[in-house]
Amino acid sequence: MSTRLNWLRAGVLGANDGIVSTAGLVVGVAGATQDRATLLTAGLAGLLAGSMSMAAGEYVSVATQRASERAALAQEKRELREQPGAELDELAGMLEARGLSPDVAREAAEQLTERDALRAHARVELGIDPDALTNPWHAAGASFLAFTVGALLPLLAMVLPPASLRLPLTVVSVLAALVLTGWGSARLGVAPVRPSVLRNVGGGALAMAVTYAAGALLGAAGV
């Protein structure tokens, strides 16, 4: 359940990034021009660049984490082979620190060691599940998909409607989506909903206002 919640939280945050960054881009371009082809080109470029950047960054991050987990497991395996008695004492001490009585902690440590010493130390000492190491490809794919789904909303809202409705529809749809992602991230993180939603909507509104102003100034200057 914890792993699924982490993945879901990452998906919500990835979609949120896609919404904000792409909305800022297309709204900024809309400040300078209403040409549909230009808006579509800019939006697609931002979507692809952002999703690839998110996927690459997540892959590197998770691959580094996976390498660290494997190194920690290898070191623990070596210590168990070279110092089994000291490792047993260490495991018993950690169980005792978690609230077990000394006798119960010792007995539990001995039973866990007999069953699977490496797994016991990995979970109790390192906080690692050897059967569920993080997968960088899964993380990269999830980030790519989440960002793309989020980015499609402002892109389609900007290029599909008539020119007179593009900007207001984009702003309204983006702010509504940010309310949902703010609510979702707060619920998943067991945090107060109202501040999370306000921060999310405020940040997105500010991003669109700044990029639109910049685009309008550049458009007026004929750049």
PDB file of C-alpha atoms in Angstrom:
ATOM      1  CA  MET A   1       0.000   0.000   0.000  1.00  0.00           C
ATOM      2  CA  SER A   2       2.809   2.403   0.873  1.00  0.00           C
ATOM      3  CA  THR A   3       4.510   1.772  -2.476  1.00  0.00           C
ATOM      4  CA  ARG A   4       1.266   2.297  -4.372  1.00  0.00           C
ATOM      5  CA  LEU A   5       0.597   5.547  -2.532  1.00  0.00           C
ATOM      6  CA  ASN A   6       4.096   6.771  -3.365  1.00  0.00           C
ATOM      7  CA  TRP A   7       3.563   5.987  -7.041  1.00  0.00           C
ATOM      8  CA  LEU A   8       0.160   7.661  -7.008  1.00  0.00           C
ATOM      9  CA  ARG A   9       1.554  10.740  -5.276  1.00  0.00           C
ATOM     10  CA  ALA A  10       4.367  10.924  -7.847  1.00  0.00           C
ATOM     11  CA  GLY A  11       1.792  10.649 -10.628  1.00  0.00           C
ATOM     12  CA  VAL A  12      -0.294  13.493  -9.231  1.00  0.00           C
ATOM     13  CA  LEU A  13       2.758  15.723  -8.837  1.00  0.00           C
ATOM     14  CA  GLY A  14       3.990  14.834 -12.337  1.00  0.00           C
ATOM     15  CA  ALA A  15       0.620  15.710 -13.836  1.00  0.00           C
ATOM     16  CA  ASN A  16       0.636  18.947 -11.867  1.00  0.00           C
ATOM     17  CA  ASP A  17       4.048  19.845 -13.306  1.00  0.00           C
ATOM     18  CA  GLY A  18       2.779  19.118 -16.799  1.00  0.00           C
ATOM     19  CA  ILE A  19      -0.256  21.336 -16.291  1.00  0.00           C
ATOM     20  CA  VAL A  20       1.639  24.318 -14.882  1.00  0.00           C
ATOM     21  CA  SER A  21       4.652  24.277 -17.191  1.00  0.00           C
ATOM     22  CA  THR A  22       2.676  23.752 -20.398  1.00  0.00           C
ATOM     23  CA  ALA A  23       0.010  26.258 -19.372  1.00  0.00           C
ATOM     24  CA  GLY A  24       2.683  28.842 -18.696  1.00  0.00           C
ATOM     25  CA  LEU A  25       4.236  28.160 -22.088  1.00  0.00           C
ATOM     26  CA  VAL A  26       1.101  28.291 -24.240  1.00  0.00           C
ATOM     27  CA  VAL A  27      -0.367  31.247 -22.344  1.00  0.00           C
ATOM     28  CA  GLY A  28       2.903  33.106 -22.800  1.00  0.00           C
ATOM     29  CA  VAL A  29       2.908  32.425 -26.519  1.00  0.00           C
ATOM     30  CA  ALA A  30      -0.780  33.409 -26.683  1.00  0.00           C
ATOM     31  CA  GLY A  31       0.207  36.773 -25.246  1.00  0.00           C
ATOM     32  CA  ALA A  32       2.276  37.367 -28.368  1.00  0.00           C
ATOM     33  CA  THR A  33       0.221  35.646 -31.073  1.00  0.00           C
ATOM     34  CA  GLN A  34      -3.086  33.871 -31.675  1.00  0.00           C
ATOM     35  CA  ASP A  35      -1.789  31.802 -34.576  1.00  0.00           C
ATOM     36  CA  ARG A  36      -3.006  28.236 -33.973  1.00  0.00           C
ATOM     37  CA  ALA A  37      -0.030  26.582 -35.654  1.00  0.00           C
ATOM     38  CA  THR A  38       2.420  28.565 -33.556  1.00  0.00           C
ATOM     39  CA  LEU A  39       0.550  27.732 -30.351  1.00  0.00           C
ATOM     40  CA  LEU A  40       0.383  24.043 -31.255  1.00  0.00           C
ATOM     41  CA  THR A  41       4.075  23.897 -32.148  1.00  0.00           C
ATOM     42  CA  ALA A  42       5.112  25.617 -28.939  1.00  0.00           C
ATOM     43  CA  GLY A  43       2.808  23.472 -26.832  1.00  0.00           C
ATOM     44  CA  LEU A  44       3.937  20.193 -28.364  1.00  0.00           C
ATOM     45  CA  ALA A  45       7.581  21.180 -28.029  1.00  0.00           C
ATOM     46  CA  GLY A  46       7.029  22.031 -24.373  1.00  0.00           C
ATOM     47  CA  LEU A  47       5.122  18.793 -23.766  1.00  0.00           C
ATOM     48  CA  LEU A  48       7.817  16.617 -25.319  1.00  0.00           C
ATOM     49  CA  ALA A  49      10.703  18.486 -23.737  1.00  0.00           C
ATOM     50  CA  GLY A  50       9.062  18.465 -20.323  1.00  0.00           C
ATOM     51  CA  SER A  51       8.000  14.817 -20.390  1.00  0.00           C
ATOM     52  CA  MET A  52      11.419  13.662 -21.586  1.00  0.00           C
ATOM     53  CA  SER A  53      13.139  15.810 -18.984  1.00  0.00           C
ATOM     54  CA  MET A  54      10.913  14.414 -16.236  1.00  0.00           C
ATOM     55  CA  ALA A  55      11.487  10.846 -17.403  1.00  0.00           C
ATOM     56  CA  ALA A  56      15.252  11.281 -17.664  1.00  0.00           C
ATOM     57  CA  GLY A  57      15.486  12.972 -14.284  1.00  0.00           C
ATOM     58  CA  GLU A  58      13.376  10.308 -12.604  1.00  0.00           C
ATOM     59  CA  TYR A  59      15.379   7.533 -14.257  1.00  0.00           C
ATOM     60  CA  VAL A  60      18.687   8.960 -13.034  1.00  0.00           C
ATOM     61  CA  SER A  61      17.311   9.560  -9.536  1.00  0.00           C
ATOM     62  CA  VAL A  62      15.789   6.112  -9.129  1.00  0.00           C
ATOM     63  CA  ALA A  63      18.737   4.346 -10.772  1.00  0.00           C
ATOM     64  CA  THR A  64      21.023   6.029  -8.243  1.00  0.00           C
ATOM     65  CA  GLN A  65      18.721   4.985  -5.412  1.00  0.00           C
ATOM     66  CA  ARG A  66      18.610   1.396  -6.705  1.00  0.00           C
ATOM     67  CA  ALA A  67      22.418   1.278  -6.932  1.00  0.00           C
ATOM     68  CA  SER A  68      22.657   2.555  -3.347  1.00  0.00           C
ATOM     69  CA  GLU A  69      20.174  -0.076  -2.159  1.00  0.00           C
ATOM     70  CA  ARG A  70      22.112  -2.844  -3.888  1.00  0.00           C
ATOM     71  CA  ALA A  71      25.377  -1.617  -2.416  1.00  0.00           C
ATOM     72  CA  ALA A  72      23.847  -1.532   1.060  1.00  0.00           C
ATOM     73  CA  LEU A  73      22.513  -5.069   0.635  1.00  0.00           C
ATOM     74  CA  ALA A  74      25.905  -6.299  -0.580  1.00  0.00           C
ATOM     75  CA  GLN A  75      27.633  -4.741   2.424  1.00  0.00           C
ATOM     76  CA  GLU A  76      25.080  -6.236   4.806  1.00  0.00           C
ATOM     77  CA  LYS A  77      25.542  -9.642   3.204  1.00  0.00           C
ATOM     78  CA  ARG A  78      29.308  -9.375   3.671  1.00  0.00           C
ATOM     79  CA  GLU A  79      28.933  -8.347   7.314  1.00  0.00           C
ATOM     80  CA  LEU A  80      26.577 -11.255   7.974  1.00  0.00           C
ATOM     81  CA  ARG A  81      29.133 -13.633   6.508  1.00  0.00           C
ATOM     82  CA  GLU A  82      32.096 -12.173   8.376  1.00  0.00           C
ATOM     83  CA  GLN A  83      30.502 -11.180  11.712  1.00  0.00           C
ATOM     84  CA  PRO A  84      27.323 -13.226  12.246  1.00  0.00           C
ATOM     85  CA  GLY A  85      27.386 -12.875  16.037  1.00  0.00           C
ATOM     86  CA  ALA A  86      27.769  -9.104  15.989  1.00  0.00           C
ATOM     87  CA  GLU A  87      25.021  -8.800  13.395  1.00  0.00           C
ATOM     88  CA  LEU A  88      22.690 -10.921  15.524  1.00  0.00           C
ATOM     89  CA  ASP A  89      23.359  -8.670  18.515  1.00  0.00           C
ATOM     90  CA  GLU A  90      22.741  -5.624  16.340  1.00  0.00           C
ATOM     91  CA  LEU A  91      19.406  -6.968  15.096  1.00  0.00           C
ATOM     92  CA  ALA A  92      18.302  -7.826  18.631  1.00  0.00           C
ATOM     93  CA  GLY A  93      19.245  -4.324  19.761  1.00  0.00           C
ATOM     94  CA  MET A  94      17.229  -2.699  16.986  1.00  0.00           C
ATOM     95  CA  LEU A  95      14.181  -4.818  17.811  1.00  0.00           C
ATOM     96  CA  GLU A  96      14.553  -3.940  21.475  1.00  0.00           C
ATOM     97  CA  ALA A  97      14.749  -0.244  20.547  1.00  0.00           C
ATOM     98  CA  ARG A  98      11.396  -0.669  18.822  1.00  0.00           C
ATOM     99  CA  GLY A  99       9.734  -1.685  22.068  1.00  0.00           C
ATOM    100  CA  LEU A 100      10.346  -5.398  22.512  1.00  0.00           C
ATOM    101  CA  SER A 101      11.660  -6.715  25.798  1.00  0.00           C
ATOM    102  CA  PRO A 102      15.308  -7.887  25.709  1.00  0.00           C
ATOM    103  CA  ASP A 103      14.347 -11.577  25.844  1.00  0.00           C
ATOM    104  CA  VAL A 104      11.660 -11.296  23.191  1.00  0.00           C
ATOM    105  CA  ALA A 105      13.911  -9.158  20.978  1.00  0.00           C
ATOM    106  CA  ARG A 106      16.690 -11.751  21.215  1.00  0.00           C
ATOM    107  CA  GLU A 107      14.360 -14.617  20.399  1.00  0.00           C
ATOM    108  CA  ALA A 108      12.813 -12.720  17.478  1.00  0.00           C
ATOM    109  CA  ALA A 109      16.267 -11.830  16.136  1.00  0.00           C
ATOM    110  CA  GLU A 110      17.369 -15.462  16.287  1.00  0.00           C
ATOM    111  CA  GLN A 111      14.236 -16.675  14.510  1.00  0.00           C
ATOM    112  CA  LEU A 112      14.478 -14.008  11.821  1.00  0.00           C
ATOM    113  CA  THR A 113      18.168 -14.798  11.304  1.00  0.00           C
ATOM    114  CA  GLU A 114      17.455 -18.522  10.943  1.00  0.00           C
ATOM    115  CA  ARG A 115      14.713 -17.830   8.422  1.00  0.00           C
ATOM    116  CA  ASP A 116      16.503 -15.223   6.280  1.00  0.00           C
ATOM    117  CA  ALA A 117      19.194 -13.120   7.918  1.00  0.00           C
ATOM    118  CA  LEU A 118      19.747 -10.773   4.974  1.00  0.00           C
ATOM    119  CA  ARG A 119      16.047 -10.057   4.525  1.00  0.00           C
ATOM    120  CA  ALA A 120      15.644  -9.391   8.247  1.00  0.00           C
ATOM    121  CA  HIS A 121      18.525  -6.916   8.370  1.00  0.00           C
ATOM    122  CA  ALA A 122      17.470  -5.311   5.102  1.00  0.00           C
ATOM    123  CA  ARG A 123      13.998  -4.558   6.410  1.00  0.00           C
ATOM    124  CA  VAL A 124      14.755  -3.740  10.041  1.00  0.00           C
ATOM    125  CA  GLU A 125      18.135  -2.031   9.726  1.00  0.00           C
ATOM    126  CA  LEU A 126      18.091  -0.587   6.208  1.00  0.00           C
ATOM    127  CA  GLY A 127      14.382  -0.167   5.568  1.00  0.00           C
ATOM    128  CA  ILE A 128      14.746  -1.982   2.240  1.00  0.00           C
ATOM    129  CA  ASP A 129      12.582  -4.757   0.820  1.00  0.00           C
ATOM    130  CA  PRO A 130      14.964  -6.919  -1.266  1.00  0.00           C
ATOM    131  CA  ASP A 131      12.012  -8.146  -3.350  1.00  0.00           C
ATOM    132  CA  ALA A 132      10.785  -4.657  -4.209  1.00  0.00           C
ATOM    133  CA  LEU A 133      13.794  -2.591  -5.219  1.00  0.00           C
ATOM    134  CA  THR A 134      12.888   0.560  -7.090  1.00  0.00           C
ATOM    135  CA  ASN A 135      12.800   0.189 -10.879  1.00  0.00           C
ATOM    136  CA  PRO A 136      14.167   3.196 -12.807  1.00  0.00           C
ATOM    137  CA  TRP A 137      12.368   2.263 -16.013  1.00  0.00           C
ATOM    138  CA  HIS A 138       9.011   2.086 -14.260  1.00  0.00           C
ATOM    139  CA  ALA A 139       9.674   5.437 -12.601  1.00  0.00           C
ATOM    140  CA  ALA A 140      10.702   7.047 -15.891  1.00  0.00           C
ATOM    141  CA  GLY A 141       7.653   5.700 -17.704  1.00  0.00           C
ATOM    142  CA  ALA A 142       5.275   6.820 -14.973  1.00  0.00           C
ATOM    143  CA  SER A 143       6.782  10.323 -14.921  1.00  0.00           C
ATOM    144  CA  PHE A 144       6.605  10.591 -18.710  1.00  0.00           C
ATOM    145  CA  LEU A 145       2.960   9.500 -18.760  1.00  0.00           C
ATOM    146  CA  ALA A 146       1.888  11.690 -15.831  1.00  0.00           C
ATOM    147  CA  PHE A 147       3.525  14.800 -17.251  1.00  0.00           C
ATOM    148  CA  THR A 148       2.074  14.146 -20.718  1.00  0.00           C
ATOM    149  CA  VAL A 149      -1.464  13.689 -19.400  1.00  0.00           C
ATOM    150  CA  GLY A 150      -1.202  16.897 -17.396  1.00  0.00           C
ATOM    151  CA  ALA A 151       0.299  18.854 -20.292  1.00  0.00           C
ATOM    152  CA  LEU A 152      -2.415  17.809 -22.740  1.00  0.00           C
ATOM    153  CA  LEU A 153      -5.082  19.762 -20.853  1.00  0.00           C
ATOM    154  CA  PRO A 154      -3.732  23.305 -21.399  1.00  0.00           C
ATOM    155  CA  LEU A 155      -2.460  22.408 -24.861  1.00  0.00           C
ATOM    156  CA  LEU A 156      -5.860  21.210 -26.101  1.00  0.00           C
ATOM    157  CA  ALA A 157      -7.678  24.015 -24.318  1.00  0.00           C
ATOM    158  CA  MET A 158      -5.501  26.531 -26.146  1.00  0.00           C
ATOM    159  CA  VAL A 159      -5.567  25.129 -29.690  1.00  0.00           C
ATOM    160  CA  LEU A 160      -9.049  23.615 -30.088  1.00  0.00           C
ATOM    161  CA  PRO A 161     -11.492  26.475 -29.264  1.00  0.00           C
ATOM    162  CA  PRO A 162     -12.025  29.597 -31.385  1.00  0.00           C
ATOM    163  CA  ALA A 163      -9.443  32.334 -30.913  1.00  0.00           C
ATOM    164  CA  SER A 164     -11.716  34.465 -28.724  1.00  0.00           C
ATOM    165  CA  LEU A 165     -12.230  31.623 -26.221  1.00  0.00           C
ATOM    166  CA  ARG A 166      -8.738  30.129 -26.092  1.00  0.00           C
ATOM    167  CA  LEU A 167      -7.263  32.137 -23.264  1.00  0.00           C
ATOM    168  CA  PRO A 168     -10.267  32.182 -20.885  1.00  0.00           C
ATOM    169  CA  LEU A 169     -10.974  28.468 -21.413  1.00  0.00           C
ATOM    170  CA  THR A 170      -7.329  27.609 -20.850  1.00  0.00           C
ATOM    171  CA  VAL A 171      -7.112  29.642 -17.648  1.00  0.00           C
ATOM    172  CA  VAL A 172     -10.365  28.228 -16.245  1.00  0.00           C
ATOM    173  CA  SER A 173      -9.549  24.616 -17.131  1.00  0.00           C
ATOM    174  CA  VAL A 174      -6.010  24.891 -15.758  1.00  0.00           C
ATOM    175  CA  LEU A 175      -7.153  26.420 -12.472  1.00  0.00           C
ATOM    176  CA  ALA A 176      -9.843  23.737 -12.116  1.00  0.00           C
ATOM    177  CA  ALA A 177      -7.269  21.007 -12.761  1.00  0.00           C
ATOM    178  CA  LEU A 178      -4.906  22.562 -10.216  1.00  0.00           C
ATOM    179  CA  VAL A 179      -7.681  22.463  -7.636  1.00  0.00           C
ATOM    180  CA  LEU A 180      -7.994  18.713  -8.248  1.00  0.00           C
ATOM    181  CA  THR A 181      -4.266  18.000  -8.153  1.00  0.00           C
ATOM    182  CA  GLY A 182      -3.853  20.161  -5.056  1.00  0.00           C
ATOM    183  CA  TRP A 183      -6.675  18.296  -3.365  1.00  0.00           C
ATOM    184  CA  GLY A 184      -5.260  14.941  -4.453  1.00  0.00           C
ATOM    185  CA  SER A 185      -1.722  15.649  -3.280  1.00  0.00           C
ATOM    186  CA  ALA A 186      -3.027  16.884   0.078  1.00  0.00           C
ATOM    187  CA  ARG A 187      -5.176  13.806   0.624  1.00  0.00           C
ATOM    188  CA  LEU A 188      -2.377  11.442  -0.357  1.00  0.00           C
ATOM    189  CA  GLY A 189       0.074  13.279   1.867  1.00  0.00           C
ATOM    190  CA  VAL A 190      -2.444  13.489   4.735  1.00  0.00           C
ATOM    191  CA  ALA A 191      -2.040  17.285   4.765  1.00  0.00           C
ATOM    192  CA  PRO A 192      -4.582  20.113   5.113  1.00  0.00           C
ATOM    193  CA  VAL A 193      -6.479  20.426   1.840  1.00  0.00           C
ATOM    194  CA  ARG A 194      -7.209  24.158   1.771  1.00  0.00           C
ATOM    195  CA  PRO A 195      -3.595  25.438   2.000  1.00  0.00           C
ATOM    196  CA  SER A 196      -2.456  22.873  -0.555  1.00  0.00           C
ATOM    197  CA  VAL A 197      -5.149  23.876  -3.049  1.00  0.00           C
ATOM    198  CA  LEU A 198      -4.517  27.582  -2.535  1.00  0.00           C
ATOM    199  CA  ARG A 199      -0.757  27.178  -3.024  1.00  0.00           C
ATOM    200  CA  ASN A 200      -1.295  25.091  -6.134  1.00  0.00           C
ATOM    201  CA  VAL A 201      -3.828  27.432  -7.724  1.00  0.00           C
ATOM    202  CA  GLY A 202      -1.878  30.533  -6.711  1.00  0.00           C
ATOM    203  CA  GLY A 203       1.353  29.214  -8.181  1.00  0.00           C
ATOM    204  CA  GLY A 204      -0.313  28.216 -11.439  1.00  0.00           C
ATOM    205  CA  ALA A 205      -2.151  31.539 -11.751  1.00  0.00           C
ATOM    206  CA  LEU A 206       1.063  33.448 -11.107  1.00  0.00           C
ATOM    207  CA  ALA A 207       2.943  31.410 -13.703  1.00  0.00           C
ATOM    208  CA  MET A 208       0.308  32.084 -16.348  1.00  0.00           C
ATOM    209  CA  ALA A 209       0.095  35.800 -15.493  1.00  0.00           C
ATOM    210  CA  VAL A 210       3.854  36.285 -15.697  1.00  0.00           C
ATOM    211  CA  THR A 211       4.301  34.382 -18.959  1.00  0.00           C
ATOM    212  CA  TYR A 212       1.299  36.075 -20.562  1.00  0.00           C
ATOM    213  CA  ALA A 213       2.652  39.504 -19.610  1.00  0.00           C
ATOM    214  CA  ALA A 214       6.052  38.592 -21.016  1.00  0.00           C
ATOM    215  CA  GLY A 215       4.510  37.301 -24.234  1.00  0.00           C
ATOM    216  CA  ALA A 216       2.315  40.381 -24.611  1.00  0.00           C
ATOM    217  CA  LEU A 217       5.299  42.697 -24.134  1.00  0.00           C
ATOM    218  CA  LEU A 218       7.374  40.784 -26.668  1.00  0.00           C
ATOM    219  CA  GLY A 219       4.476  40.692 -29.112  1.00  0.00           C
ATOM    220  CA  ALA A 220       3.906  44.425 -28.770  1.00  0.00           C
ATOM    221  CA  ALA A 221       7.615  45.031 -29.334  1.00  0.00           C
ATOM    222  CA  GLY A 222       7.451  42.951 -32.515  1.00  0.00           C
ATOM    223  CA  VAL A 223      10.054  40.448 -31.298  1.00  0.00           C
TER     224      VAL A 223
END
